[in-house]
Coordinates of C-alpha atoms in Angstrom, one line a residue:
X8 CA -11.5 26.3 34.9
X9 CA -14.2 22.9 33.8
X10 CA -13.2 19.9 36.1
X11 CA -10.6 17.7 34.5
X12 CA -11.1 14.2 33.3
X13 CA -9.2 11.3 34.6
X14 CA -6.6 11.2 31.6
X15 CA -6.7 7.8 29.6
X16 CA -4.2 5.9 28.4
X17 CA -2.6 7.6 24.6
X18 CA -3.6 5.0 21.9
X19 CA -1.8 3.6 19.0
X20 CA -1.7 5.9 16.4
X21 CA -3.4 2.9 13.7
X22 CA -1.8 1.6 11.8
X23 CA -4.4 0.7 9.1
X24 CA -5.0 3.3 5.4
X25 CA -5.7 5.9 8.1
X26 CA -2.9 6.1 9.6
X27 CA -1.3 8.9 7.6
X28 CA -4.3 11.4 7.2
X29 CA -4.7 10.8 12.3
X30 CA -0.7 12.0 12.2
X31 CA -1.0 14.5 9.9
X32 CA -4.6 16.1 11.6
X33 CA -2.5 15.5 15.0
X34 CA 0.0 17.6 13.7
X35 CA -2.0 20.3 12.0
X36 CA -4.6 20.6 15.6
X37 CA -0.9 21.1 17.5
X38 CA -0.2 24.0 14.7
X39 CA -2.2 25.9 16.9
X40 CA -3.6 28.6 13.9
X41 CA -5.5 30.0 15.6
X42 CA -8.0 32.8 13.7
X43 CA -10.1 36.1 15.5
X44 CA -9.9 37.7 12.9
X45 CA -7.1 40.2 13.4
X46 CA -4.2 40.5 10.4
X47 CA -1.6 39.3 12.3
X48 CA -3.6 36.3 14.0
X49 CA -3.2 32.4 11.8
X50 CA -0.1 32.8 11.2
X51 CA -0.6 29.6 9.8
X52 CA 3.5 28.9 8.2
X53 CA 3.5 27.1 10.6
X54 CA 0.2 24.4 9.3
X55 CA 2.2 24.8 6.4
X56 CA 5.3 24.0 7.7
X57 CA 3.6 20.9 8.8
X58 CA 2.6 20.7 6.2
X59 CA 5.6 20.7 4.2
X60 CA 7.8 18.2 5.4
X61 CA 4.3 15.1 5.2
X62 CA 4.6 16.3 1.6
X63 CA 8.3 16.3 1.8
X64 CA 9.2 12.4 -0.3
X65 CA 6.8 13.6 -2.9
X66 CA 8.4 16.5 -3.2
X67 CA 11.8 15.6 -3.8
X68 CA 11.0 12.6 -6.7
X69 CA 10.0 15.6 -8.8
X70 CA 5.8 14.6 -8.1
X71 CA 4.6 17.5 -6.5
X72 CA 4.2 21.1 -6.7
X73 CA 4.8 23.1 -4.4
X74 CA 4.0 27.2 -3.7
X75 CA 4.2 28.5 0.0
X76 CA 2.1 32.2 -1.0
X77 CA 1.7 34.6 1.3
X78 CA -0.8 37.6 1.4
X79 CA 0.7 39.2 5.2
X80 CA 3.4 37.6 7.1
X81 CA 2.6 34.8 8.4
X82 CA -0.6 34.3 6.7
X83 CA 0.7 31.5 4.4
X84 CA -1.6 29.0 1.8
X85 CA 0.0 26.5 0.4
X86 CA -0.7 25.0 -3.0
X87 CA 1.0 21.8 -3.7
X88 CA -0.4 20.7 -7.5
X89 CA 0.4 17.1 -10.1
X90 CA 0.1 17.4 -12.8
X91 CA -1.7 14.7 -15.1
X92 CA -0.9 13.6 -18.8
X93 CA -4.0 15.0 -20.8
X94 CA -4.1 19.0 -20.8
X95 CA -8.1 19.1 -21.4
X96 CA -9.5 16.4 -18.2
X97 CA -10.3 17.5 -15.5
X98 CA -8.3 19.0 -12.3
X99 CA -10.2 18.0 -9.2
X100 CA -8.9 21.0 -6.8
X101 CA -8.9 20.2 -3.2
X102 CA -9.6 23.2 -0.9
X103 CA -8.9 22.5 2.5
X104 CA -7.9 25.6 5.1
X105 CA -5.7 26.1 7.6
X106 CA -6.8 28.4 10.8
X107 CA -9.0 27.5 13.2
X108 CA -11.6 29.0 15.3
X109 CA -10.5 31.1 19.5
X110 CA -11.0 28.4 21.8
X111 CA -12.1 29.1 25.5
X112 CA -10.1 27.0 27.7
X113 CA -11.9 26.9 30.5
X114 CA -14.4 24.8 28.8
X115 CA -13.1 21.7 27.1
X116 CA -11.8 18.7 28.7
X117 CA -8.4 18.4 27.0
X118 CA -6.2 20.5 25.5
X119 CA -7.8 21.7 23.0
X120 CA -4.5 22.2 20.9
X121 CA -3.1 18.7 22.0
X122 CA -4.1 16.4 19.7
X123 CA -4.3 13.7 21.5
X124 CA -5.8 9.9 19.9
X125 CA -7.8 9.1 23.1
X126 CA -10.7 5.7 22.2
X127 CA -10.5 6.3 18.4
X128 CA -10.8 9.7 18.5
X129 CA -8.8 12.8 17.5
X130 CA -9.4 15.8 20.1
X131 CA -8.4 19.8 19.0
X132 CA -9.6 22.6 18.1
X133 CA -10.1 22.1 14.1
X134 CA -10.3 18.4 14.2
X135 CA -13.9 18.4 12.5
X136 CA -13.3 22.1 11.1
X137 CA -12.5 21.1 9.1
X138 CA -8.2 19.7 9.8
X139 CA -9.5 16.3 9.0
X140 CA -10.6 17.4 5.3
X141 CA -7.7 18.5 4.9
X142 CA -5.3 16.0 6.1
X143 CA -7.4 13.7 4.7
X144 CA -6.7 15.6 1.3
X145 CA -3.0 16.3 1.8
X146 CA -3.0 12.2 2.4
X147 CA -4.0 11.6 -1.3
X148 CA -1.7 14.0 -2.8
X149 CA 0.8 12.3 -1.0
X150 CA -0.4 9.0 -3.2
X151 CA -1.3 10.4 -5.8
X152 CA 2.7 12.3 -6.4
X153 CA 4.6 9.3 -5.4
X154 CA 2.6 6.6 -7.5
X155 CA 4.4 4.9 -10.1
X156 CA 2.4 6.4 -13.2
X157 CA 0.7 9.7 -13.6
X158 CA -3.0 10.1 -13.6
X159 CA -4.5 11.5 -16.8
X160 CA -6.1 14.4 -15.2
X161 CA -4.6 16.7 -12.5
X162 CA -5.0 16.8 -8.5
X163 CA -4.4 20.1 -6.3
X164 CA -4.1 20.7 -3.1
X165 CA -5.7 24.4 -2.2
X166 CA -4.8 24.7 1.9
X167 CA -5.6 28.0 2.5
X168 CA -5.5 30.2 6.0
X169 CA -8.4 33.0 7.1
X170 CA -11.1 30.7 6.0
X171 CA -12.8 31.6 9.6
X172 CA -13.0 35.7 8.9
X173 CA -14.2 35.9 5.4
X174 CA -10.7 34.6 2.9
X175 CA -9.1 37.8 2.6
X176 CA -5.9 36.5 3.6
X177 CA -6.0 33.3 1.6
X178 CA -8.7 32.2 -0.9
X179 CA -9.9 35.9 -2.1
X180 CA -6.3 36.6 -2.3
X181 CA -4.7 34.3 -3.7
X182 CA -7.8 33.9 -6.9
X183 CA -7.3 37.9 -6.5
X184 CA -3.3 37.5 -7.0
X185 CA -2.5 34.3 -8.1
X186 CA -5.2 32.8 -10.0
X187 CA -3.0 30.6 -11.7
X188 CA -2.8 29.1 -8.8
X189 CA -5.6 27.9 -8.2
X190 CA -7.3 26.5 -11.9
X191 CA -8.9 23.9 -11.3
X192 CA -12.5 22.6 -13.2
X193 CA -13.8 21.4 -10.6
X194 CA -13.5 20.9 -6.3
X195 CA -14.3 19.6 -3.0
X196 CA -13.9 21.4 0.3
X197 CA -15.7 21.1 3.6
X198 CA -19.6 21.1 5.5
X199 CA -20.7 17.6 4.3
X200 CA -20.6 14.2 4.8
X201 CA -22.7 14.0 8.2
X202 CA -25.6 12.0 8.2
X203 CA -29.0 12.4 7.2
X204 CA -31.5 9.8 8.4
X205 CA -29.5 6.7 5.8
X206 CA -28.0 9.9 4.2
X207 CA -24.9 11.0 4.0
X208 CA -25.1 15.0 3.2
X209 CA -23.4 16.7 0.8
X210 CA -22.9 20.2 0.1
X211 CA -24.4 21.7 -3.1
X212 CA -24.9 25.4 -2.1
X213 CA -24.9 28.1 0.9
X214 CA -26.9 31.0 1.6
X215 CA -25.8 34.4 0.9
X216 CA -25.6 36.8 3.3
X217 CA -26.6 40.0 3.7
X218 CA -25.1 42.5 7.0
X219 CA -27.0 45.5 6.9
X220 CA -26.5 48.4 10.1
X221 CA -30.1 50.3 11.0
X222 CA -28.8 53.3 13.0
X223 CA -31.6 55.0 14.2
X224 CA -32.1 58.8 15.8
X225 CA -33.3 59.7 19.0
X226 CA -32.9 63.4 20.2
X227 CA -30.4 64.2 23.0
X228 CA -30.4 65.8 26.5
X229 CA -28.1 66.1 30.1
X230 CA -29.8 62.2 31.5
X231 CA -29.8 63.7 34.3
X232 CA -33.3 65.8 33.2
X233 CA -34.4 63.2 30.3
X234 CA -38.1 65.6 29.9
X235 CA -37.9 66.3 26.0
X236 CA -35.9 64.7 25.0
X237 CA -36.2 60.9 22.9
X238 CA -33.3 58.8 24.0
X239 CA -31.7 56.1 21.0
X240 CA -31.5 53.7 24.0
X241 CA -35.2 53.4 23.6
X242 CA -36.0 53.0 20.3
X243 CA -33.0 50.3 19.9
X244 CA -35.9 48.5 22.1
X245 CA -37.6 48.7 19.7
X246 CA -36.8 48.2 16.3
X247 CA -35.0 45.3 18.4
X248 CA -38.9 44.3 19.5
X249 CA -40.1 44.1 16.3
X250 CA -37.3 42.1 14.9
X251 CA -38.1 39.6 17.6
X252 CA -41.5 38.8 16.9
X253 CA -41.7 38.8 12.8
X254 CA -40.1 35.9 11.0
X255 CA -39.5 36.4 7.3
X256 CA -41.6 33.4 5.3
X257 CA -40.5 31.3 5.0
X258 CA -39.9 29.7 0.9
X259 CA -39.4 26.4 -0.3
X260 CA -36.3 25.8 -2.3
X261 CA -35.4 23.0 -4.3
X262 CA -33.3 20.8 -1.9
X263 CA -35.5 21.3 0.4
X264 CA -38.6 18.1 -0.4
X265 CA -34.9 16.1 -0.9
X266 CA -34.2 17.4 2.9
X267 CA -36.9 16.2 3.9
X268 CA -37.1 13.2 2.3
X269 CA -33.9 12.1 3.7
X270 CA -34.2 13.4 7.6
X271 CA -38.2 12.2 8.6
X272 CA -40.0 9.1 8.7
X273 CA -43.1 10.9 10.1
X274 CA -45.6 11.0 6.7
X275 CA -47.8 13.6 8.4
X276 CA -45.3 15.4 9.4
X277 CA -42.8 15.2 6.4
X278 CA -46.0 16.7 4.6
X279 CA -46.7 19.6 7.2
X280 CA -43.1 20.9 7.0
X281 CA -43.2 20.4 2.7
X282 CA -47.0 22.8 3.9
X283 CA -44.3 27.4 4.1
X284 CA -48.0 28.1 5.7
X285 CA -47.6 24.4 8.5
X286 CA -43.7 24.4 8.2
X287 CA -43.5 27.1 11.1
X288 CA -45.3 25.7 13.5
X289 CA -43.9 22.0 12.9
X290 CA -40.4 23.0 13.5
X291 CA -40.8 22.5 17.9
X292 CA -41.3 19.1 16.3
X293 CA -38.0 18.2 14.2
X294 CA -36.0 18.7 17.7
X295 CA -32.8 19.1 16.4
X296 CA -32.6 19.4 13.6
X297 CA -35.0 22.9 13.9
X298 CA -32.4 24.3 13.3
X299 CA -31.1 24.2 10.4
X300 CA -34.9 23.3 9.3
X301 CA -35.2 26.5 10.2
X302 CA -31.8 28.5 8.0
X303 CA -32.0 26.6 5.2
X304 CA -36.2 27.6 4.8
X305 CA -35.5 31.1 5.1
X306 CA -34.1 34.3 4.8
X307 CA -32.7 35.1 8.0
X308 CA -31.9 38.5 10.5
X309 CA -29.5 38.2 14.3
X310 CA -28.7 41.3 15.6
X311 CA -25.0 41.1 16.6
X312 CA -23.6 43.4 17.6
X313 CA -25.4 47.0 19.6
X314 CA -24.5 50.9 19.9
X315 CA -25.8 53.7 22.5
X316 CA -24.1 56.2 23.2
X317 CA -20.8 57.0 24.8
X318 CA -20.8 58.4 28.7
X319 CA -23.7 57.7 31.6
X320 CA -25.0 61.8 31.9
X321 CA -26.3 61.9 28.2
X322 CA -29.2 60.6 26.7
X323 CA -28.2 58.9 23.7
X324 CA -29.1 60.8 19.9
X325 CA -27.3 57.8 17.7
X326 CA -28.5 54.0 18.5
X327 CA -27.3 51.0 15.1
X328 CA -28.0 47.8 15.3
X329 CA -25.6 45.3 12.8
X330 CA -27.7 42.2 11.0
X331 CA -26.3 38.6 10.1
X332 CA -29.0 38.7 7.5
X333 CA -27.8 35.6 5.5
X334 CA -29.5 35.2 2.3
X335 CA -31.3 32.5 -0.1
X336 CA -30.5 31.6 -3.6
X337 CA -31.3 34.5 -5.9
X338 CA -31.8 37.2 -2.6
X339 CA -31.2 40.5 -4.1
X340 CA -29.8 43.7 -2.1
X341 CA -32.6 45.4 -3.1
X342 CA -35.4 42.8 -1.9
X343 CA -33.2 42.4 1.8
X344 CA -33.6 46.1 2.1
X345 CA -37.6 45.4 0.9
X346 CA -37.7 43.3 4.0
X347 CA -35.9 44.1 6.2
X348 CA -39.1 48.1 5.5
X349 CA -41.3 45.5 5.9
X350 CA -40.5 43.6 9.9
X351 CA -40.3 47.0 10.7
X352 CA -43.6 48.2 10.0
X353 CA -44.4 50.8 11.3
X354 CA -40.8 52.3 12.7
X355 CA -39.0 51.9 9.2
X356 CA -39.3 55.4 8.4
X357 CA -37.5 56.3 11.3
X358 CA -34.6 54.0 10.6
X359 CA -31.6 54.5 8.0
X360 CA -30.3 51.3 7.2
X361 CA -26.8 51.2 5.1
X362 CA -25.4 48.3 3.9
X363 CA -22.2 46.1 5.0
X364 CA -20.2 44.1 3.8
X365 CA -22.0 41.1 2.3
X366 CA -22.8 38.2 -0.8
X367 CA -24.2 36.3 -2.7
X368 CA -25.7 32.3 -2.2
X369 CA -24.3 29.8 -4.0
X370 CA -25.4 27.3 -5.5
X371 CA -23.2 24.3 -8.0
X372 CA -25.5 20.9 -9.6
X373 CA -25.8 17.8 -7.9
X374 CA -25.7 17.2 -11.9
X375 CA -22.1 16.9 -13.3
X376 CA -20.9 14.2 -13.4
X377 CA -17.8 15.0 -9.9
X378 CA -21.5 14.5 -7.6
X379 CA -21.8 11.8 -9.4
X380 CA -18.3 10.2 -8.7
X381 CA -18.6 11.4 -5.5
X382 CA -22.6 9.8 -5.0
X383 CA -20.5 6.2 -6.4
X384 CA -17.6 6.3 -4.0
X385 CA -19.9 6.6 -0.5
X386 CA -22.5 3.5 -2.0
X387 CA -19.0 1.6 -2.3
X388 CA -18.3 3.1 1.0
X389 CA -20.4 3.5 3.5
X390 CA -23.3 1.7 1.6
X391 CA -25.3 5.3 1.7
X392 CA -27.0 7.2 -0.5
X393 CA -26.4 10.9 -1.0
X394 CA -28.6 14.0 -0.7
X395 CA -27.8 17.2 -2.0
X396 CA -28.5 19.8 1.0
X397 CA -27.0 23.5 1.5
X398 CA -25.9 25.0 4.5
X399 CA -26.8 27.6 5.9
X400 CA -23.1 28.6 6.8
X401 CA -19.7 30.3 4.5
X402 CA -17.2 28.2 3.4
X403 CA -14.1 28.8 0.8
X404 CA -16.5 26.7 -2.1
X405 CA -18.6 29.6 -2.0
X406 CA -15.1 32.1 -4.5
X407 CA -14.6 28.6 -6.5
X408 CA -18.7 28.6 -7.1
X409 CA -18.3 33.3 -8.2
X410 CA -15.4 31.5 -10.6
X411 CA -18.5 29.2 -12.4
X412 CA -16.0 26.1 -10.7
X413 CA -18.3 23.2 -9.7
X414 CA -18.2 23.1 -5.4
X415 CA -19.3 20.5 -3.0
X416 CA -19.0 20.1 0.3
X417 CA -17.5 17.1 1.1
X418 CA -16.4 14.0 3.2
X419 CA -18.0 10.7 5.4
X420 CA -18.5 10.4 9.0
X421 CA -19.1 7.6 11.2
X422 CA -23.6 6.5 11.2
X423 CA -23.3 8.5 14.6
X424 CA -22.5 11.9 13.4
X425 CA -25.6 13.6 12.8
X426 CA -26.3 16.5 11.7
X427 CA -27.3 17.8 15.2
X428 CA -23.9 15.9 16.5
X429 CA -22.2 17.4 13.5
X430 CA -22.8 20.8 14.4
X431 CA -21.8 20.4 18.4
X432 CA -18.2 19.6 17.6
X433 CA -17.8 22.9 14.8
X434 CA -16.6 25.4 17.3
X435 CA -17.6 23.4 20.9
X436 CA -15.7 22.8 23.1
X437 CA -14.1 19.9 23.2
X438 CA -14.4 19.2 19.1
X439 CA -13.1 15.8 17.5
X440 CA -12.9 13.6 15.4
X441 CA -13.5 9.8 14.8
X442 CA -10.6 7.3 12.9
X443 CA -13.6 5.8 12.2
X444 CA -14.7 8.8 10.1
X445 CA -11.4 9.4 8.9
X446 CA -10.4 6.5 7.0
X447 CA -13.9 6.5 5.3
X448 CA -13.6 10.0 3.9
X449 CA -9.9 9.1 2.6
X450 CA -11.3 5.1 1.2
X451 CA -13.8 7.9 -0.3
X452 CA -11.9 10.2 -1.2
X453 CA -9.5 7.6 -3.7
X454 CA -12.5 6.8 -5.4
X455 CA -13.2 10.1 -6.3
X456 CA -9.3 10.9 -7.4
X457 CA -9.5 7.3 -9.7
X458 CA -12.9 7.8 -10.9
X459 CA -12.3 11.1 -12.2
X460 CA -8.7 12.2 -13.5
X461 CA -8.0 8.6 -14.3
X462 CA -6.0 6.7 -10.9
X463 CA -6.8 3.8 -10.7
X464 CA -4.2 3.0 -8.5
X465 CA -4.6 4.8 -6.0
X466 CA -8.1 3.0 -5.6
X467 CA -6.9 0.2 -4.7
X468 CA -4.9 0.9 -1.6

């Protein structure tokens, strides 16, 4: 168990515009909807009940339609809809998830499900990923539902289950089984708001996934007489060594130049990064942002699960390596297999490639009215420009993009929230978010909602 710090006195909850969002965030953390990937985990119904209590005044006023959908017992999602007066106006979706990843309590200095407010920060698993935004989304939906005038367009809170394990009990199930419930024309979700230099990053794309299993055959025998046998374990090692030695080449997409311009101040270094031949040699000069730069500039291949042998006295005839492969926009399954064979070289003839679960990379153009509204809101609230970025990981937003719905990763984190700090908080120990970031995200979202669906009163709060 890690050494615990002396407890501070918990601060009084903020009294400004973000008070409701902060209080809701604390309750969502305390719901503890931990998703370990098993069907019965998550139990997001607890967070759904928290949201129902929070939204109760708007529901009672008859201005908010809410529906609870359970893909399996306890695996619940909440959809809350404010209908507009004009059926031709935009319907903006606010896509947040309710589940969080597991916690190792030994790595925490405070209760990971306490939701404590300490020195202006709310502590707890999911504070950054992404309960602070789910709380902000719900706060704006309640405010709009209780406003004296109906908006011209619609606003929909999609508070879903199972994002952390792929969404089969959440957004995927909703789209398949209840498509009318998730009907929106545009959406914002997570994976934005971190600072890239003086810019606020807004996610417009995310890499795809092309999981593969490499099957490697050997010749079995009794382990006491290894001569003449061929252990698949040795061959697994040879394949791993090759995967570690050969890196896929850089492929600089249309978002790369904007990232370099926003984050890199040194002109000479920026020039090297824009050259795919010289890029890799420059990565060590990037410090904490190097991992992100490496990931979004190429297809990445990461061995994650190894298997060989079942008992100690039998030389294994079969070994497998599971690969987490993240792809760039436009990369096909055939191209992934071709890349693997090229990386393996002469070893490829002895390796069978099997396909695991995957999905294509997705993107939304930054040339849309919603992205323009986000730009204006960020400029007004944070006095900062935006930069469109690609996420190295995945989110539920890809499901909406696959339906042709523009979707962006949103947020405005405080000036000290570099990309590196954001990544440390996501799934890390002592996860926490500052109240200032909640306030910024809330203020900008009000402006976005006002502009997109004609709810002027909400922007004035």
